Amino acid sequence: MSNLKGITKTIELKKYGILSKNVHYQLSSEELHQITLEKGQGVEVNSGAIAVNTGEFTGRSPRDRFIVKDNITKDEVWWSEINLPFDPDQFDKLYNKVVDYLGDKELFVRDAYACADDNYRLNIRHINELPWSNMFAHNMFLRPTEEELEQFSPEWTVINAPGFMADPEVDGTRAHNFAILNFTRKVALIGGTGYTGEIKKGIFSALNFILPVMKNTLPMHCSANVGKDGDTAIFFGLSGTGKTTLSTDPNRSLIGDDEHGWTNENTVFNFEGGCYAKVINLSKEQEPEIYKAIRKGAILENVIVGPNGNVNFEDTSITQNTRVSYPIYHIDNIKKPSIGKDPKNIFFLTADAFGVLPPISKLTPAQAAYHFISGYTAKVAGTEAGVVEPVPSFSACFGAPFMPLHPTKYADMLSKKMKEAGVNVWLVNTGWSGGPYGVGKRIKLEYTRAMINAALNGHLGLYNYNEYHIHSVFGVAQPRSCPGVPTQLLSPRNTWNNDESYYKMAFKLSNAFRENFQKFESYASEEIRRGGPQRYGF
């Protein structure tokens, strides 16, 4: 399936303006692994995976992401500090410079597709300067069969040139790196950065425009799994909140860990063919499925490897954003194909570093819409320069950097689908309890898993609100008991042992929520606005 040797097919790139004669097409994962080693661009770790360093950029650069403003996008895209416009003529000039640069390079080309549901399939051609970037595309996108490749017709093209440095004064970029989407030419143009996440997020951003505008389907930055009875669970959350960890469950089949669509037929399908997980502090005991997936065929990024090939997952000297990509079949318990139906539960994951939010709470439809539009998590001290105490971080729809439309467009679609499907929506705090970061402790993974399992199994008093306490600031319904979880933990106020300090912090966070929501108030209904927390203070 995935480990075929390179397809014996020659391919020319002249139609893209690329004149290189040294082009490798559809190489296998093993071949790309070996070429990366031979070129000195990576090292093999003791599990058999390859480890690479992405260079200057170890994460996405959202301020350098652009969308070409053309007849397709000008009236549809929410132009903002997130969706920055790029001139079509300027794009054409930059595109020509990039393909000229690639003209004398050894290149790696891969045909793959996105969207596991054939009704939404998007064929993509990847043109990569680096072998491990092409291996990343193999891991993260869906892999056509040999028969499918014979008739493969790419609709979108990703041109990825990490070694090309733009001249901002000439090329119209902000810096030497860039990631630009052109919906007329159907091209994702990426240069000046080796961070592989730009490749997958470029296509994700394209689908976040294509699916709602052209297919009336909701795209989601979420993970998803399915139970033995066919019930689908969806996990929204920003990076580091636990999407991959919590959806990778030995008792449920994984649909996917990051990007999905929800159709009018009430099915949920994975966009991707792999997983891209954070590995900071990864351990075999806490996350055995992900740990086991790091084997031959996986790519570790920006980790520290010892002389004996051991990976130090606790070492963040390069970046906090250490990552691994692997094909989804490295996980034993997966859904084939990557499609689920009948969503029953939605979980909004947040790592609340203020220690204010309950570890799990049930949301009303209005609260669900409010929290979806808000997309809250928190940054903790040390994760970014200048961050010395918890800082609230809001990313609309739990994925604002990838959402070309106005957030309320996605929220309206989600609200409609939630009501039609009759799903339960839960807010899950995977962050701190007993005080803010630096004082309290992070909620144990075993407790979070127990709470999610209780919600999935109907053990949280879904139909009896007497079994809940309404949070006095955020208004959410927090259960009074949960199997396998200490009762005191379920009430964040009780874990502080100091009511005045707790409420000061709770109102500080609620005011941050309301201040952030001001930019959406004119678009939101009165019902949704009432789904937010109170605004008071000491």
Coordinates of C-alpha atoms in Angstrom, one line a residue:
M1 CA 0.0 0.0 0.0
S2 CA 2.2 2.8 1.3
N3 CA 5.6 1.1 1.1
L4 CA 5.8 0.5 -2.7
K5 CA 9.1 1.3 -4.3
G6 CA 9.2 4.5 -6.4
I7 CA 6.7 4.3 -9.3
T8 CA 8.5 3.7 -12.6
K9 CA 7.0 6.7 -14.2
T10 CA 8.8 9.7 -15.6
I11 CA 7.2 13.1 -15.0
E12 CA 7.9 16.5 -16.4
L13 CA 7.2 19.8 -14.6
K14 CA 7.4 22.1 -17.5
K15 CA 3.7 23.1 -17.2
Y16 CA 4.6 24.5 -13.8
G17 CA 7.5 26.4 -15.3
I18 CA 10.1 24.1 -13.6
L19 CA 12.8 22.8 -16.0
S20 CA 14.6 20.5 -13.6
K21 CA 15.6 17.1 -15.2
N22 CA 16.4 15.6 -11.8
V23 CA 13.0 14.7 -10.6
H24 CA 12.0 11.7 -8.4
Y25 CA 8.4 10.7 -8.6
Q26 CA 6.4 8.9 -5.9
L27 CA 9.4 7.5 -4.0
S28 CA 8.6 5.1 -1.2
S29 CA 8.9 6.1 2.4
E30 CA 12.0 3.9 2.7
E31 CA 13.7 5.5 -0.2
L32 CA 13.1 9.0 1.0
H33 CA 14.3 8.0 4.5
Q34 CA 17.5 6.6 3.0
I35 CA 18.1 9.7 0.8
T36 CA 17.6 12.0 3.7
L37 CA 20.3 10.0 5.6
E38 CA 22.7 10.0 2.7
K39 CA 22.3 13.8 2.2
G40 CA 23.1 14.3 5.9
Q41 CA 19.7 15.9 6.5
G42 CA 18.6 13.6 9.2
V43 CA 19.6 10.9 11.6
E44 CA 18.0 7.5 12.4
V45 CA 16.8 7.1 16.0
N46 CA 16.8 3.7 17.8
S47 CA 13.1 3.1 17.0
G48 CA 13.9 3.2 13.3
A49 CA 12.2 6.7 12.8
I50 CA 14.2 9.5 11.2
A51 CA 14.8 12.8 13.0
V52 CA 15.3 16.1 11.1
N53 CA 15.8 19.7 12.1
T54 CA 13.5 22.1 10.3
G55 CA 16.0 25.0 10.6
E56 CA 15.1 28.6 11.4
F57 CA 11.4 27.9 11.7
T58 CA 10.1 25.3 14.2
G59 CA 6.5 26.3 13.9
R60 CA 4.2 28.1 11.6
S61 CA 4.6 31.8 10.9
P62 CA 1.0 33.1 10.8
R63 CA 2.1 36.7 10.0
D64 CA 3.6 35.4 6.8
R65 CA 0.5 33.5 5.5
F66 CA -1.3 35.2 2.6
I67 CA -4.3 34.6 0.4
V68 CA -4.3 36.0 -3.1
K69 CA -7.1 38.6 -3.4
D70 CA -8.9 37.7 -6.7
N71 CA -12.3 37.3 -8.1
I72 CA -12.9 34.1 -6.1
T73 CA -11.8 35.4 -2.7
K74 CA -12.3 39.2 -2.7
D75 CA -15.9 39.0 -1.4
E76 CA -15.8 35.8 0.5
V77 CA -12.6 35.9 2.6
W78 CA -12.7 37.6 6.0
W79 CA -9.7 40.0 5.4
S80 CA -8.0 40.6 8.7
E81 CA -4.8 40.3 10.5
I82 CA -5.2 36.6 10.1
N83 CA -6.1 36.5 6.4
L84 CA -3.7 38.9 4.7
P85 CA -4.3 39.8 1.1
F86 CA -1.7 39.3 -1.6
D87 CA -1.8 40.9 -5.0
P88 CA -2.3 38.5 -8.0
D89 CA 0.4 40.1 -10.2
Q90 CA 2.8 40.1 -7.3
F91 CA 2.1 36.4 -6.8
D92 CA 2.8 35.6 -10.4
K93 CA 6.2 37.4 -10.2
L94 CA 7.1 35.6 -7.0
Y95 CA 5.9 32.2 -8.4
N96 CA 8.2 32.7 -11.4
K97 CA 11.1 33.4 -9.2
V98 CA 10.5 30.3 -7.1
V99 CA 10.2 27.9 -10.1
D100 CA 13.3 29.4 -11.6
Y101 CA 15.1 28.7 -8.4
L102 CA 13.9 25.1 -8.5
G103 CA 14.9 24.7 -12.1
D104 CA 18.4 23.3 -11.3
K105 CA 17.5 21.4 -8.1
E106 CA 16.9 17.8 -7.4
L107 CA 13.2 17.6 -6.8
F108 CA 10.8 15.1 -5.2
V109 CA 7.2 14.9 -6.5
R110 CA 4.3 13.1 -4.9
D111 CA 0.7 12.8 -6.0
A112 CA -1.7 12.3 -3.0
Y113 CA -5.1 13.4 -2.1
A114 CA -7.1 14.9 0.8
C115 CA -10.5 13.9 2.1
A116 CA -11.3 10.3 2.8
D117 CA -14.9 10.7 1.5
D118 CA -14.6 10.3 -2.3
N119 CA -17.4 12.9 -2.7
Y120 CA -15.1 15.6 -1.4
R121 CA -11.7 14.2 -2.6
L122 CA -9.1 16.8 -3.6
N123 CA -6.2 15.6 -5.7
I124 CA -2.9 17.3 -4.9
R125 CA 0.6 17.3 -6.5
H126 CA 3.5 18.1 -4.1
I127 CA 6.7 19.4 -5.5
N128 CA 9.4 19.4 -2.8
E129 CA 12.9 20.6 -2.7
L130 CA 13.8 18.3 0.3
P131 CA 13.3 14.5 0.4
W132 CA 11.9 14.5 4.0
S133 CA 9.4 17.2 3.1
N134 CA 8.1 14.8 0.4
M135 CA 8.1 12.0 3.0
F136 CA 6.0 14.2 5.2
A137 CA 3.5 14.6 2.4
H138 CA 3.5 10.8 2.1
N139 CA 2.7 10.4 5.8
M140 CA 0.1 13.2 6.1
F141 CA -2.0 12.9 2.9
L142 CA -4.0 10.0 1.6
R143 CA -2.1 7.6 -0.6
P144 CA -3.5 6.6 -4.0
T145 CA -3.1 3.0 -5.2
E146 CA -1.0 2.3 -8.3
E147 CA -4.1 2.0 -10.4
E148 CA -5.4 5.4 -9.1
L149 CA -2.0 7.0 -10.0
E150 CA -2.3 5.9 -13.6
Q151 CA -5.4 8.1 -14.0
F152 CA -4.3 10.8 -11.4
S153 CA -5.2 14.4 -12.3
P154 CA -4.0 16.9 -9.8
E155 CA -6.4 19.7 -9.0
W156 CA -4.1 21.6 -6.5
T157 CA -0.3 22.0 -6.4
V158 CA 1.9 22.5 -3.4
I159 CA 5.3 24.0 -4.4
N160 CA 7.6 23.8 -1.4
A161 CA 11.0 25.5 -1.6
P162 CA 12.5 25.9 1.9
G163 CA 15.8 27.2 0.4
F164 CA 14.3 30.1 -1.5
M165 CA 14.5 33.4 0.3
A166 CA 12.1 36.2 -0.7
D167 CA 13.1 39.8 -0.9
P168 CA 10.3 41.6 1.0
E169 CA 10.9 45.0 -0.7
V170 CA 10.6 43.4 -4.2
D171 CA 8.4 40.4 -3.6
G172 CA 5.6 41.9 -1.5
T173 CA 6.2 39.6 1.5
R174 CA 6.7 40.6 5.1
A175 CA 9.9 38.6 5.5
H176 CA 12.0 36.1 3.5
N177 CA 9.6 33.2 4.3
F178 CA 6.0 33.0 3.1
A179 CA 3.0 30.7 2.6
I180 CA 0.6 31.9 0.0
L181 CA -2.7 30.4 -1.3
N182 CA -3.9 31.2 -4.8
F183 CA -7.5 29.9 -5.4
T184 CA -7.5 30.9 -9.1
R185 CA -4.3 29.1 -9.9
K186 CA -5.0 26.4 -7.2
V187 CA -1.5 26.7 -5.9
A188 CA 0.0 26.7 -2.4
L189 CA 3.4 28.4 -2.7
I190 CA 5.7 28.0 0.3
G191 CA 9.2 29.3 0.6
G192 CA 11.9 30.3 3.1
T193 CA 10.8 27.8 5.8
G194 CA 11.5 24.1 6.3
Y195 CA 8.7 23.7 8.8
T196 CA 6.6 20.9 7.4
G197 CA 3.4 22.0 9.1
E198 CA 3.1 24.8 6.5
I199 CA 2.4 22.1 3.9
K200 CA -0.5 20.4 5.6
K201 CA -2.0 23.7 7.0
G202 CA -1.9 25.2 3.5
I203 CA -4.2 22.5 2.1
F204 CA -6.3 22.6 5.3
S205 CA -6.8 26.4 4.8
A206 CA -7.7 25.8 1.2
L207 CA -10.3 23.2 2.2
N208 CA -11.7 25.5 4.9
F209 CA -12.7 27.8 2.0
I210 CA -13.6 25.2 -0.6
L211 CA -15.9 23.0 1.5
P212 CA -18.2 25.6 3.1
V213 CA -18.4 27.9 0.0
M214 CA -18.6 25.2 -2.7
K215 CA -19.7 22.0 -0.9
N216 CA -21.9 23.3 2.0
T217 CA -19.8 21.1 4.3
L218 CA -18.3 22.2 7.6
P219 CA -14.5 21.9 7.9
M220 CA -13.2 21.4 11.4
H221 CA -9.8 21.7 13.2
C222 CA -10.5 18.7 15.4
S223 CA -9.7 15.0 16.0
A224 CA -12.4 12.3 15.9
N225 CA -12.9 8.7 16.9
V226 CA -15.7 6.2 16.9
G227 CA -17.0 3.7 19.5
K228 CA -17.9 0.1 19.0
D229 CA -21.6 1.1 18.7
G230 CA -20.7 3.5 15.8
D231 CA -21.0 6.8 17.9
T232 CA -18.6 9.4 16.7
A233 CA -16.9 11.8 19.1
I234 CA -15.3 15.1 17.9
F235 CA -12.4 16.8 19.8
F236 CA -11.8 20.5 19.1
G237 CA -8.7 22.2 20.5
L238 CA -5.7 24.3 19.8
S239 CA -2.1 22.9 19.8
G240 CA -1.1 21.3 23.1
T241 CA -4.6 20.8 24.5
G242 CA -4.7 17.1 23.8
K243 CA -6.6 16.5 20.5
T244 CA -4.2 13.7 19.4
T245 CA -3.7 12.2 22.8
L246 CA -7.4 12.0 23.8
S247 CA -8.7 10.8 20.5
T248 CA -6.1 8.0 20.3
D249 CA -8.0 5.6 22.5
P250 CA -7.4 1.8 22.5
N251 CA -11.2 1.3 23.1
R252 CA -12.3 3.5 20.2
S253 CA -11.2 3.5 16.5
L254 CA -9.3 6.7 15.4
I255 CA -10.8 8.5 12.4
G256 CA -8.1 11.2 12.5
D257 CA -6.2 13.5 14.8
D258 CA -6.5 17.0 13.3
E259 CA -8.7 17.9 10.3
H260 CA -12.2 16.8 9.4
G261 CA -15.3 17.6 7.5
W262 CA -18.9 17.2 8.7
T263 CA -21.3 16.6 5.8
N264 CA -25.0 17.2 5.4
E265 CA -25.4 13.4 5.5
N266 CA -24.3 13.6 9.1
T267 CA -20.9 11.8 8.5
V268 CA -17.5 13.0 9.6
F269 CA -14.5 12.3 7.4
N270 CA -10.7 12.8 7.8
F271 CA -8.9 15.1 5.5
E272 CA -5.6 13.4 6.0
G273 CA -3.8 10.1 5.9
G274 CA -1.6 10.5 8.9
C275 CA -1.0 12.2 12.3
Y276 CA 1.2 15.1 13.3
A277 CA 1.6 14.9 17.1
K278 CA 3.4 17.0 19.6
V279 CA 6.0 14.9 21.4
I280 CA 7.1 17.2 24.2
N281 CA 7.3 15.0 27.4
L282 CA 6.0 12.0 25.5
S283 CA 6.2 8.7 27.4
K284 CA 5.4 5.1 26.7
E285 CA 3.3 4.9 29.9
Q286 CA 1.1 8.0 29.3
E287 CA 0.7 7.8 25.5
P288 CA 1.5 4.3 24.4
E289 CA -0.2 4.4 21.0
I290 CA 1.7 7.5 19.9
Y291 CA 4.9 6.2 21.3
K292 CA 4.6 3.0 19.4
A293 CA 3.8 4.9 16.2
I294 CA 7.3 6.4 16.2
R295 CA 9.0 3.7 14.1
K296 CA 10.4 3.3 10.6
G297 CA 8.4 5.6 8.4
A298 CA 7.8 8.3 11.0
I299 CA 9.6 11.7 11.0
L300 CA 10.6 13.4 14.2
E301 CA 11.1 17.1 14.1
N302 CA 13.5 19.2 16.2
V303 CA 14.0 16.7 19.0
I304 CA 17.3 16.1 20.7
V305 CA 18.9 12.7 19.8
G306 CA 21.7 11.2 21.9
P307 CA 24.7 9.4 20.5
N308 CA 23.0 6.0 21.1
G309 CA 20.0 7.1 19.1
N310 CA 17.8 7.7 22.1
V311 CA 15.4 10.6 21.9
N312 CA 15.1 12.9 24.8
F313 CA 11.4 14.0 24.6
E314 CA 11.8 16.3 27.6
D315 CA 14.6 18.4 26.0
T316 CA 13.1 21.5 24.5
S317 CA 16.4 23.3 23.8
I318 CA 15.4 23.6 20.1
T319 CA 11.7 24.2 20.6
Q320 CA 8.7 23.5 22.7
N321 CA 7.0 22.5 19.5
T322 CA 8.7 19.1 19.0
R323 CA 6.7 17.0 16.6
V324 CA 6.3 13.6 14.9
S325 CA 4.5 12.8 11.6
Y326 CA 3.5 9.2 10.8
P327 CA 1.0 7.5 8.5
I328 CA -2.3 6.7 10.3
Y329 CA -1.8 3.0 9.9
H330 CA 1.0 3.2 12.5
I331 CA -1.9 3.3 14.9
D332 CA -3.4 -0.1 15.5
N333 CA -7.0 0.8 16.1
I334 CA -8.1 2.9 13.2
K335 CA -11.4 3.3 11.3
K336 CA -11.2 2.1 7.7
P337 CA -12.0 4.1 5.7
S338 CA -11.5 7.2 7.9
I339 CA -15.2 8.1 8.0
G340 CA -17.6 8.1 10.9
K341 CA -21.3 8.8 11.3
D342 CA -23.8 10.0 13.8
P343 CA -21.8 12.4 16.0
K344 CA -23.0 12.1 19.6
N345 CA -20.5 14.1 21.6
I346 CA -18.3 17.1 20.9
F347 CA -15.5 18.1 23.3
F348 CA -13.9 21.5 23.3
L349 CA -10.4 21.1 24.8
T350 CA -8.6 23.9 26.5
A351 CA -5.5 24.0 28.6
D352 CA -6.6 26.7 31.1
A353 CA -3.4 27.9 32.8
F354 CA -5.5 30.2 35.1
G355 CA -6.9 27.1 36.9
V356 CA -10.4 28.5 36.7
L357 CA -12.4 26.3 34.4
P358 CA -13.9 23.0 35.6
P359 CA -12.1 19.9 34.3
I360 CA -15.3 19.0 32.5
S361 CA -18.6 20.8 32.1
K362 CA -21.7 20.5 29.9
L363 CA -22.6 23.4 27.5
T364 CA -25.9 24.7 26.3
P365 CA -26.2 25.3 22.6
A366 CA -25.6 29.1 23.1
Q367 CA -22.6 28.4 25.3
A368 CA -21.3 25.9 22.7
A369 CA -21.5 28.6 20.0
Y370 CA -19.9 31.2 22.2
H371 CA -17.0 29.0 23.2
F372 CA -16.5 27.8 19.6
I373 CA -16.2 31.3 18.3
S374 CA -13.9 32.2 21.2
G375 CA -11.5 29.2 20.9
Y376 CA -9.8 29.7 24.2
T377 CA -6.6 28.2 25.6
A378 CA -3.8 29.8 27.5
K379 CA -0.1 30.3 27.1
V380 CA 2.1 29.5 30.0
A381 CA 5.4 31.1 31.2
G382 CA 8.3 30.2 29.1
T383 CA 6.5 29.1 25.9
E384 CA 7.1 32.4 24.2
A385 CA 9.6 35.3 24.8
G386 CA 8.1 37.7 27.3
V387 CA 5.5 35.4 28.7
V388 CA 6.1 35.3 32.5
E389 CA 2.6 34.5 33.7
P390 CA -0.5 32.8 32.1
V391 CA -1.8 34.7 29.1
P392 CA -5.3 34.0 27.6
S393 CA -5.1 33.0 24.0
F394 CA -8.1 33.0 21.7
S395 CA -8.3 31.4 18.2
A396 CA -11.7 31.5 16.7
C397 CA -13.2 28.1 15.8
F398 CA -10.2 26.6 17.5
G399 CA -8.2 27.3 14.3
A400 CA -8.4 30.9 13.3
P401 CA -5.0 30.9 11.4
F402 CA -6.5 28.4 8.9
M403 CA -10.0 29.8 8.5
P404 CA -10.5 32.1 5.5
L405 CA -14.1 32.9 6.2
H406 CA -15.6 34.9 9.0
P407 CA -15.7 32.8 12.2
T408 CA -19.4 33.2 12.6
K409 CA -19.9 31.4 9.2
Y410 CA -18.3 28.3 10.7
A411 CA -20.1 28.8 14.0
D412 CA -23.5 29.0 12.3
M413 CA -22.8 25.8 10.4
L414 CA -21.7 24.0 13.6
S415 CA -24.7 25.2 15.6
K416 CA -27.1 24.0 12.8
K417 CA -25.4 20.6 12.7
M418 CA -25.3 20.2 16.5
K419 CA -29.0 20.9 16.8
E420 CA -29.9 18.5 13.9
A421 CA -27.7 15.7 15.3
G422 CA -28.7 16.3 18.9
V423 CA -25.1 16.1 20.1
N424 CA -23.9 16.8 23.7
V425 CA -21.2 19.5 23.9
W426 CA -18.6 19.4 26.7
L427 CA -15.9 21.9 27.7
V428 CA -12.8 20.0 29.0
N429 CA -10.0 21.7 30.8
T430 CA -6.8 19.8 30.3
G431 CA -4.8 22.5 32.0
W432 CA -4.4 23.4 35.7
S433 CA -6.3 22.9 38.9
G434 CA -5.7 24.2 42.5
G435 CA -4.3 27.5 41.3
P436 CA -2.8 29.0 38.1
Y437 CA 0.3 27.7 36.4
G438 CA 3.2 27.8 38.8
V439 CA 0.9 27.3 41.8
G440 CA -1.6 24.6 40.9
K441 CA -1.0 21.3 39.2
R442 CA -1.8 20.1 35.7
I443 CA -4.9 17.8 35.7
K444 CA -3.8 14.2 35.4
L445 CA -4.3 12.6 32.0
E446 CA -5.9 9.6 33.7
Y447 CA -8.6 11.8 35.2
T448 CA -9.3 13.6 31.9
R449 CA -9.6 10.2 30.1
A450 CA -12.0 9.0 32.9
M451 CA -14.2 12.1 32.5
I452 CA -14.3 11.8 28.7
N453 CA -15.2 8.1 29.0
A454 CA -17.9 8.9 31.5
A455 CA -19.4 11.5 29.1
L456 CA -19.2 9.0 26.2
N457 CA -20.8 6.3 28.2
G458 CA -23.7 8.4 29.5
H459 CA -22.4 8.4 33.2
L460 CA -22.5 12.1 33.8
G461 CA -26.2 12.6 34.5
L462 CA -27.1 13.9 31.0
Y463 CA -30.8 14.2 31.8
N464 CA -30.7 15.2 35.4
Y465 CA -29.3 18.7 36.1
N466 CA -29.6 18.1 39.8
E467 CA -26.4 16.1 39.4
Y468 CA -24.7 19.4 38.2
H469 CA -23.6 22.6 39.8
I470 CA -23.8 25.8 37.7
H471 CA -20.5 27.7 37.7
S472 CA -21.2 31.1 39.2
V473 CA -19.0 33.0 36.7
F474 CA -19.0 31.0 33.5
G475 CA -22.5 29.5 33.9
V476 CA -21.5 26.1 32.7
A477 CA -22.8 22.9 34.3
Q478 CA -20.1 21.0 36.1
P479 CA -20.9 17.5 37.3
R480 CA -20.9 16.8 41.0
S481 CA -19.4 13.3 40.6
C482 CA -17.7 11.2 38.0
P483 CA -16.5 7.6 38.1
G484 CA -12.7 7.4 38.6
V485 CA -12.2 11.1 39.5
P486 CA -11.8 12.7 42.9
T487 CA -15.0 14.7 43.7
Q488 CA -13.1 17.7 44.9
L489 CA -11.3 18.0 41.5
L490 CA -14.7 18.6 39.7
S491 CA -15.1 21.9 41.4
P492 CA -12.2 24.2 40.6
R493 CA -13.1 26.6 43.4
N494 CA -12.8 23.8 45.9
T495 CA -9.3 22.9 44.8
W496 CA -8.0 26.5 45.5
N497 CA -8.9 26.6 49.2
N498 CA -9.1 30.3 48.9
D499 CA -12.4 31.7 47.5
E500 CA -11.3 35.3 47.1
S501 CA -8.2 34.4 45.1
Y502 CA -10.2 32.0 43.0
Y503 CA -12.9 34.5 42.1
K504 CA -10.4 37.3 41.3
M505 CA -8.8 34.9 38.8
A506 CA -12.1 33.7 37.5
F507 CA -13.4 37.2 36.8
K508 CA -10.0 38.2 35.3
L509 CA -10.5 35.3 32.8
S510 CA -14.1 36.1 32.2
N511 CA -13.3 39.7 31.3
A512 CA -10.7 38.5 28.9
F513 CA -13.3 36.3 27.2
R514 CA -15.8 39.2 26.9
E515 CA -13.1 41.6 25.7
N516 CA -12.1 39.1 23.0
F517 CA -15.7 38.6 21.9
Q518 CA -16.4 42.2 21.3
K519 CA -15.1 41.9 17.7
F520 CA -17.8 39.2 17.1
E521 CA -20.7 40.8 18.9
S522 CA -22.2 42.6 15.9
Y523 CA -22.3 39.2 14.0
A524 CA -23.6 37.1 16.9
S525 CA -27.2 36.6 18.0
E526 CA -28.4 37.7 21.5
E527 CA -28.7 34.0 22.4
I528 CA -25.0 33.4 21.6
R529 CA -23.9 36.6 23.4
R530 CA -25.7 35.3 26.5
G531 CA -23.7 32.1 26.3
G532 CA -20.6 33.9 27.6
P533 CA -19.4 34.4 31.2
Q534 CA -20.3 37.3 33.5
R535 CA -18.3 40.5 33.6
Y536 CA -17.6 41.5 37.2
G537 CA -14.5 42.1 39.2
F538 CA -13.0 42.8 42.6

